[in-house]
Short mmCIF file of C-alpha atoms in Angstrom, two decimals:
data_model
loop_
_atom_site.label_atom_id
_atom_site.label_comp_id
_atom_site.label_asym_id
_atom_site.label_seq_id
_atom_site.Cartn_x
_atom_site.Cartn_y
_atom_site.Cartn_z
CA MET A 132 -29.87 27.06 -17.64
CA GLU A 133 -29.83 23.97 -14.99
CA ARG A 134 -27.15 22.16 -17.27
CA ALA A 135 -25.03 25.36 -17.48
CA GLN A 136 -25.05 25.53 -13.53
CA PHE A 137 -24.33 21.85 -13.09
CA GLU A 138 -21.20 21.92 -15.47
CA SER A 139 -20.07 25.21 -13.47
CA ILE A 140 -20.30 23.28 -10.34
CA GLN A 141 -18.40 20.50 -11.86
CA GLN A 142 -15.56 22.76 -13.02
CA THR A 143 -15.21 24.12 -9.76
CA GLU A 144 -14.99 20.90 -7.78
CA GLN A 145 -11.20 20.31 -8.42
CA THR A 146 -8.71 22.87 -8.19
CA LEU A 147 -5.75 22.96 -10.89
CA PRO A 148 -3.20 21.54 -8.48
CA GLU A 149 -5.65 18.65 -7.67
CA LYS A 150 -6.18 18.13 -11.45
CA VAL A 151 -2.36 18.22 -11.88
CA ALA A 152 -1.88 15.61 -9.08
CA GLU A 153 -4.09 13.31 -10.71
CA GLN A 154 -2.19 13.74 -14.15
CA ILE A 155 1.15 13.23 -12.20
CA SER A 156 -0.38 10.04 -10.53
CA GLN A 157 -1.51 8.88 -14.13
CA LEU A 158 2.15 9.48 -15.46
CA ILE A 159 3.33 7.36 -12.73
CA ILE A 160 1.07 4.42 -13.66
CA GLU A 161 1.55 4.73 -17.22
CA ASN A 162 5.36 4.65 -16.98
CA GLN A 163 5.23 1.83 -14.35
CA LEU A 164 7.21 3.89 -11.97
CA THR A 165 7.56 2.05 -8.57
CA SER A 166 9.22 2.90 -5.07
CA GLY A 167 12.48 4.50 -5.45
CA ASP A 168 12.09 5.51 -8.91
CA LYS A 169 12.82 9.32 -9.89
CA LEU A 170 9.89 11.43 -11.15
CA PRO A 171 10.72 13.81 -14.00
CA ASN A 172 11.87 17.24 -12.88
CA GLU A 173 9.73 20.23 -12.63
CA PHE A 174 10.71 21.68 -16.14
CA GLU A 175 9.82 18.15 -17.87
CA LEU A 176 6.52 17.96 -15.89
CA CYS A 177 5.59 21.41 -16.92
CA THR A 178 6.17 20.84 -20.56
CA GLN A 179 4.49 17.33 -20.43
CA LEU A 180 1.25 18.64 -18.55
CA ASN A 181 1.35 22.09 -20.09
CA VAL A 182 1.01 23.77 -16.93
CA GLY A 183 3.04 26.28 -14.68
CA ARG A 184 5.67 25.59 -12.28
CA GLY A 185 3.50 26.91 -9.34
CA SER A 186 0.77 24.21 -10.21
CA VAL A 187 3.18 21.44 -10.61
CA ARG A 188 4.55 22.41 -7.08
CA GLU A 189 1.18 22.49 -5.34
CA ALA A 190 0.56 19.18 -7.03
CA VAL A 191 3.73 17.64 -5.81
CA LYS A 192 2.91 18.97 -2.33
CA LEU A 193 -0.47 17.01 -2.40
CA LEU A 194 1.07 13.97 -3.50
CA VAL A 195 3.81 14.07 -0.74
CA ALA A 196 1.00 14.42 1.75
CA ARG A 197 -0.62 11.31 0.36
CA ASN A 198 2.62 9.44 0.56
CA VAL A 199 2.85 8.88 -3.35
CA LEU A 200 5.96 10.98 -3.62
CA GLU A 201 8.98 12.04 -1.51
CA ILE A 202 11.23 14.91 -1.88
CA ARG A 203 14.88 14.26 -1.51
CA ARG A 204 16.85 17.54 -0.95
CA GLY A 205 19.51 18.10 -3.57
CA LYS A 206 18.39 15.02 -5.52
CA GLY A 207 14.87 15.53 -6.83
CA THR A 208 11.35 13.85 -6.40
CA TYR A 209 11.01 10.09 -6.12
CA ILE A 210 8.04 7.60 -5.78
CA ALA A 211 7.68 6.76 -2.23
CA ASP A 212 7.70 3.63 -0.40
CA ASN A 213 4.36 1.94 -0.50
CA PRO A 214 2.80 4.80 -2.53
CA GLY A 215 -0.50 6.04 -1.30
CA GLN A 216 -0.21 4.36 1.99
CA ILE A 217 -0.01 6.34 5.13
CA ASP A 218 0.68 5.40 8.63
CA ASP A 219 -2.94 5.42 10.16
CA PRO A 220 -5.13 5.39 7.08
CA LEU A 221 -8.18 4.29 9.18
CA GLY A 222 -7.92 6.65 11.74
CA PHE A 223 -7.24 4.11 14.56
CA ALA A 224 -5.39 6.70 16.89
CA TYR A 225 -8.72 8.47 17.37
CA TYR A 226 -10.53 5.66 19.01
CA PRO A 227 -11.14 6.37 22.86
CA ASP A 228 -11.03 2.81 23.94
CA GLN A 229 -7.66 1.67 22.62
CA LEU A 230 -8.00 -1.70 24.49
CA LYS A 231 -11.12 -2.52 22.81
CA LEU A 232 -9.53 -1.51 19.49
CA ALA A 233 -6.71 -3.90 20.17
CA MET A 234 -9.08 -6.74 20.64
CA ASP A 235 -11.11 -5.88 17.67
CA LEU A 236 -7.87 -5.48 15.49
CA LEU A 237 -6.73 -8.97 16.70
CA GLU A 238 -10.08 -10.39 15.89
CA VAL A 239 -9.55 -9.25 12.18
CA ARG A 240 -5.98 -10.44 12.28
CA MET A 241 -7.04 -13.99 13.31
CA VAL A 242 -8.90 -14.01 10.11
CA ILE A 243 -6.38 -12.52 7.58
CA GLU A 244 -3.03 -13.63 9.02
CA PRO A 245 -3.08 -17.31 9.22
CA SER A 246 -4.32 -17.58 5.69
CA MET A 247 -1.76 -15.05 4.67
CA ALA A 248 1.07 -16.90 6.28
CA SER A 249 -0.36 -20.13 4.47
CA VAL A 250 -0.05 -18.47 1.10
CA ALA A 251 3.28 -17.02 1.88
CA ALA A 252 4.68 -20.47 2.56
CA GLN A 253 3.48 -21.47 -0.78
CA ARG A 254 4.78 -18.61 -2.76
CA ALA A 255 7.64 -17.24 -0.98
CA THR A 256 10.93 -17.05 -3.34
CA ASP A 257 14.48 -17.59 -1.77
CA GLU A 258 14.72 -13.84 -1.61
CA ASP A 259 11.32 -13.37 -0.06
CA ILE A 260 12.47 -15.91 2.67
CA ALA A 261 15.85 -14.32 3.11
CA ARG A 262 14.29 -10.99 3.69
CA MET A 263 11.85 -12.44 6.27
CA HIS A 264 14.42 -14.51 8.13
CA LYS A 265 16.70 -11.36 8.55
CA ASN A 266 13.74 -9.35 9.95
CA CYS A 267 13.00 -12.16 12.16
CA LEU A 268 16.57 -12.25 13.74
CA LEU A 269 16.57 -8.40 13.91
CA VAL A 270 13.49 -8.66 16.21
CA GLU A 271 15.46 -11.11 18.46
CA GLU A 272 18.41 -8.93 18.58
CA ASP A 273 16.38 -5.98 19.76
CA ILE A 274 14.64 -8.00 22.12
CA LEU A 275 17.85 -9.52 23.56
CA ALA A 276 19.59 -6.25 23.57
CA GLY A 277 16.66 -4.61 25.58
CA ARG A 278 15.86 -2.28 22.79
CA ASN A 279 12.44 -1.28 21.47
CA HIS A 280 11.70 -4.27 19.01
CA LEU A 281 8.35 -3.14 17.80
CA PRO A 282 9.63 -1.40 14.50
CA ARG A 283 11.27 -4.57 13.52
CA ASP A 284 8.28 -6.32 14.49
CA LYS A 285 6.15 -4.28 12.28
CA GLU A 286 8.57 -5.02 9.29
CA TYR A 287 8.64 -8.87 10.16
CA HIS A 288 5.05 -9.13 9.69
CA THR A 289 5.20 -6.81 6.48
CA SER A 290 7.91 -9.19 5.04
CA ILE A 291 5.31 -12.06 5.59
CA ALA A 292 2.58 -10.18 3.60
CA GLN A 293 5.23 -9.47 0.71
CA CYS A 294 5.89 -13.30 0.51
CA THR A 295 2.41 -13.76 -0.63
CA HIS A 296 2.88 -11.90 -3.93
CA ASN A 297 -0.67 -10.72 -3.57
CA LEU A 298 -1.25 -7.20 -4.67
CA VAL A 299 -3.88 -6.73 -1.94
CA ALA A 300 -2.04 -8.21 0.91
CA PRO A 301 0.43 -5.42 1.37
CA LYS A 302 -2.54 -2.91 1.64
CA LEU A 303 -3.66 -4.70 4.71
CA ILE A 304 -0.49 -4.05 6.57
CA PRO A 305 -1.59 -0.75 8.31
CA ILE A 306 -4.05 -3.08 10.22
CA ILE A 307 -1.47 -5.46 11.23
CA THR A 308 1.37 -2.91 12.04
CA TYR A 309 -0.93 -0.70 14.12
CA SER A 310 -2.19 -3.62 16.02
CA VAL A 311 1.68 -4.83 16.67
CA GLU A 312 2.50 -1.40 18.04
CA LEU A 313 -0.71 -1.03 20.07
CA PHE A 314 -0.24 -4.50 21.55
CA GLY A 315 3.26 -3.73 22.45
CA THR A 316 2.35 -0.52 24.23
CA LEU A 317 -0.71 -1.93 26.32
CA ASN A 318 1.17 -4.92 27.72
CA GLY A 319 4.36 -3.33 28.38
CA ASN A 320 6.32 -5.69 26.18
CA ARG A 321 5.87 -8.59 28.52
CA LEU A 322 5.67 -11.38 25.98
CA LEU A 323 9.13 -10.90 24.77
CA SER A 324 10.32 -14.79 24.94
CA GLU A 325 6.91 -15.75 23.55
CA THR A 326 7.40 -13.39 20.48
CA ILE A 327 10.86 -15.04 19.60
CA ILE A 328 9.38 -18.37 19.83
CA GLY A 329 6.28 -17.62 17.79
CA HIS A 330 8.09 -15.64 15.11
CA ARG A 331 10.78 -18.38 14.78
CA ALA A 332 7.85 -21.02 14.48
CA ILE A 333 6.35 -19.09 11.60
CA ASP A 334 9.65 -18.28 9.98
CA ASP A 335 10.57 -22.08 10.11
CA ALA A 336 7.25 -23.23 8.51
CA ILE A 337 7.22 -20.61 5.67
CA THR A 338 10.86 -21.37 5.06
CA ALA A 339 9.82 -25.12 4.79
CA HIS A 340 6.84 -24.08 2.34
CA ASP A 341 4.51 -25.62 4.83
CA GLY A 342 1.26 -23.75 4.45
CA GLU A 343 -0.48 -25.51 7.08
CA ALA A 344 2.23 -25.26 9.67
CA ALA A 345 2.63 -21.69 8.85
CA ALA A 346 -1.15 -20.99 9.46
CA ASN A 347 -1.08 -23.03 12.67
CA ALA A 348 1.99 -21.16 13.83
CA MET A 349 0.48 -17.65 13.14
CA ARG A 350 -2.66 -18.74 14.83
CA GLN A 351 -0.78 -19.75 17.95
CA HIS A 352 1.19 -16.46 18.02
CA LEU A 353 -2.04 -14.34 17.68
CA GLU A 354 -3.86 -16.52 20.34
CA GLN A 355 -1.01 -15.71 22.98
CA ASN A 356 -1.66 -12.01 22.15
CA ARG A 357 -5.30 -12.56 22.68
CA THR A 358 -4.85 -14.30 26.10
CA GLU A 359 -2.65 -11.32 27.10
CA LEU A 360 -5.10 -8.66 26.04
CA GLU A 361 -7.98 -10.52 27.86
CA ALA A 362 -5.82 -10.56 31.09
CA ILE A 363 -5.39 -6.70 30.60
CA ARG A 364 -8.98 -6.13 30.50
CA ALA A 365 -9.74 -8.16 33.48
CA GLU A 366 -7.07 -6.53 35.44
CA GLN A 367 -8.33 -3.07 34.39
CA GLU A 368 -11.86 -4.21 35.47
CA ARG A 369 -10.63 -5.43 38.75
CA LYS A 370 -8.94 -2.01 39.29
CA LYS A 371 -12.05 -0.11 38.27
CA LYS A 372 -14.09 -2.25 40.66
CA SER A 373 -11.57 -1.57 43.51
CA GLU A 374 -11.76 2.17 42.96
CA ASN A 375 -15.58 2.05 42.93
CA GLU A 376 -15.59 0.25 46.11
CA THR A 377 -13.44 2.96 47.77
CA LEU A 378 -15.52 5.84 46.97
#
């Protein structure tokens, strides 16, 4: 009796669309589909998985929400960029003390990114370096033109992770890119010239395949961010103290 109840519970844990979503994910893996590849059409999926159109449509919606698939109107369904990776997978936006979060993110980046830059310098191909260098120049162009450089800044750090050819490194990117965006918001984009200089030093070291120089350049770039965050925190504390004294 207990076994039958247990099996009944197991059977109701997943809905049919969720099961179909898993089957589609397995199909993607087995067929080695990657970002930009087109998924078989709805009719083909129904035939392969032996399910109805409604289940396939609901399963696709689930995978779109998980950033595994993207629907291109009039063209079909494709594998998303960085499948499975969402903008804020760790829920950083919900931390009440964003300055403390920025400091803690930077602490983690100090452990990860210098080593990542060193590995990138050792493994980067000519194509990797060209992509990274292009992103570096685009950041400079945005800064010099007075545009918001943060989207390009995030792409630049992403391209460094891609240079490592490590399967795990790109999955750490949300930690880095959220930190870049948050830092730029907190400091009002004050370290613009320092950003250009720091990026150039990292870019030059990776281009030269000098792992030690790349790690040092990245470390120095992050130390400047840390100094700025500490100054912001001290300024906030002074302001809070002043407000308390006037009460």
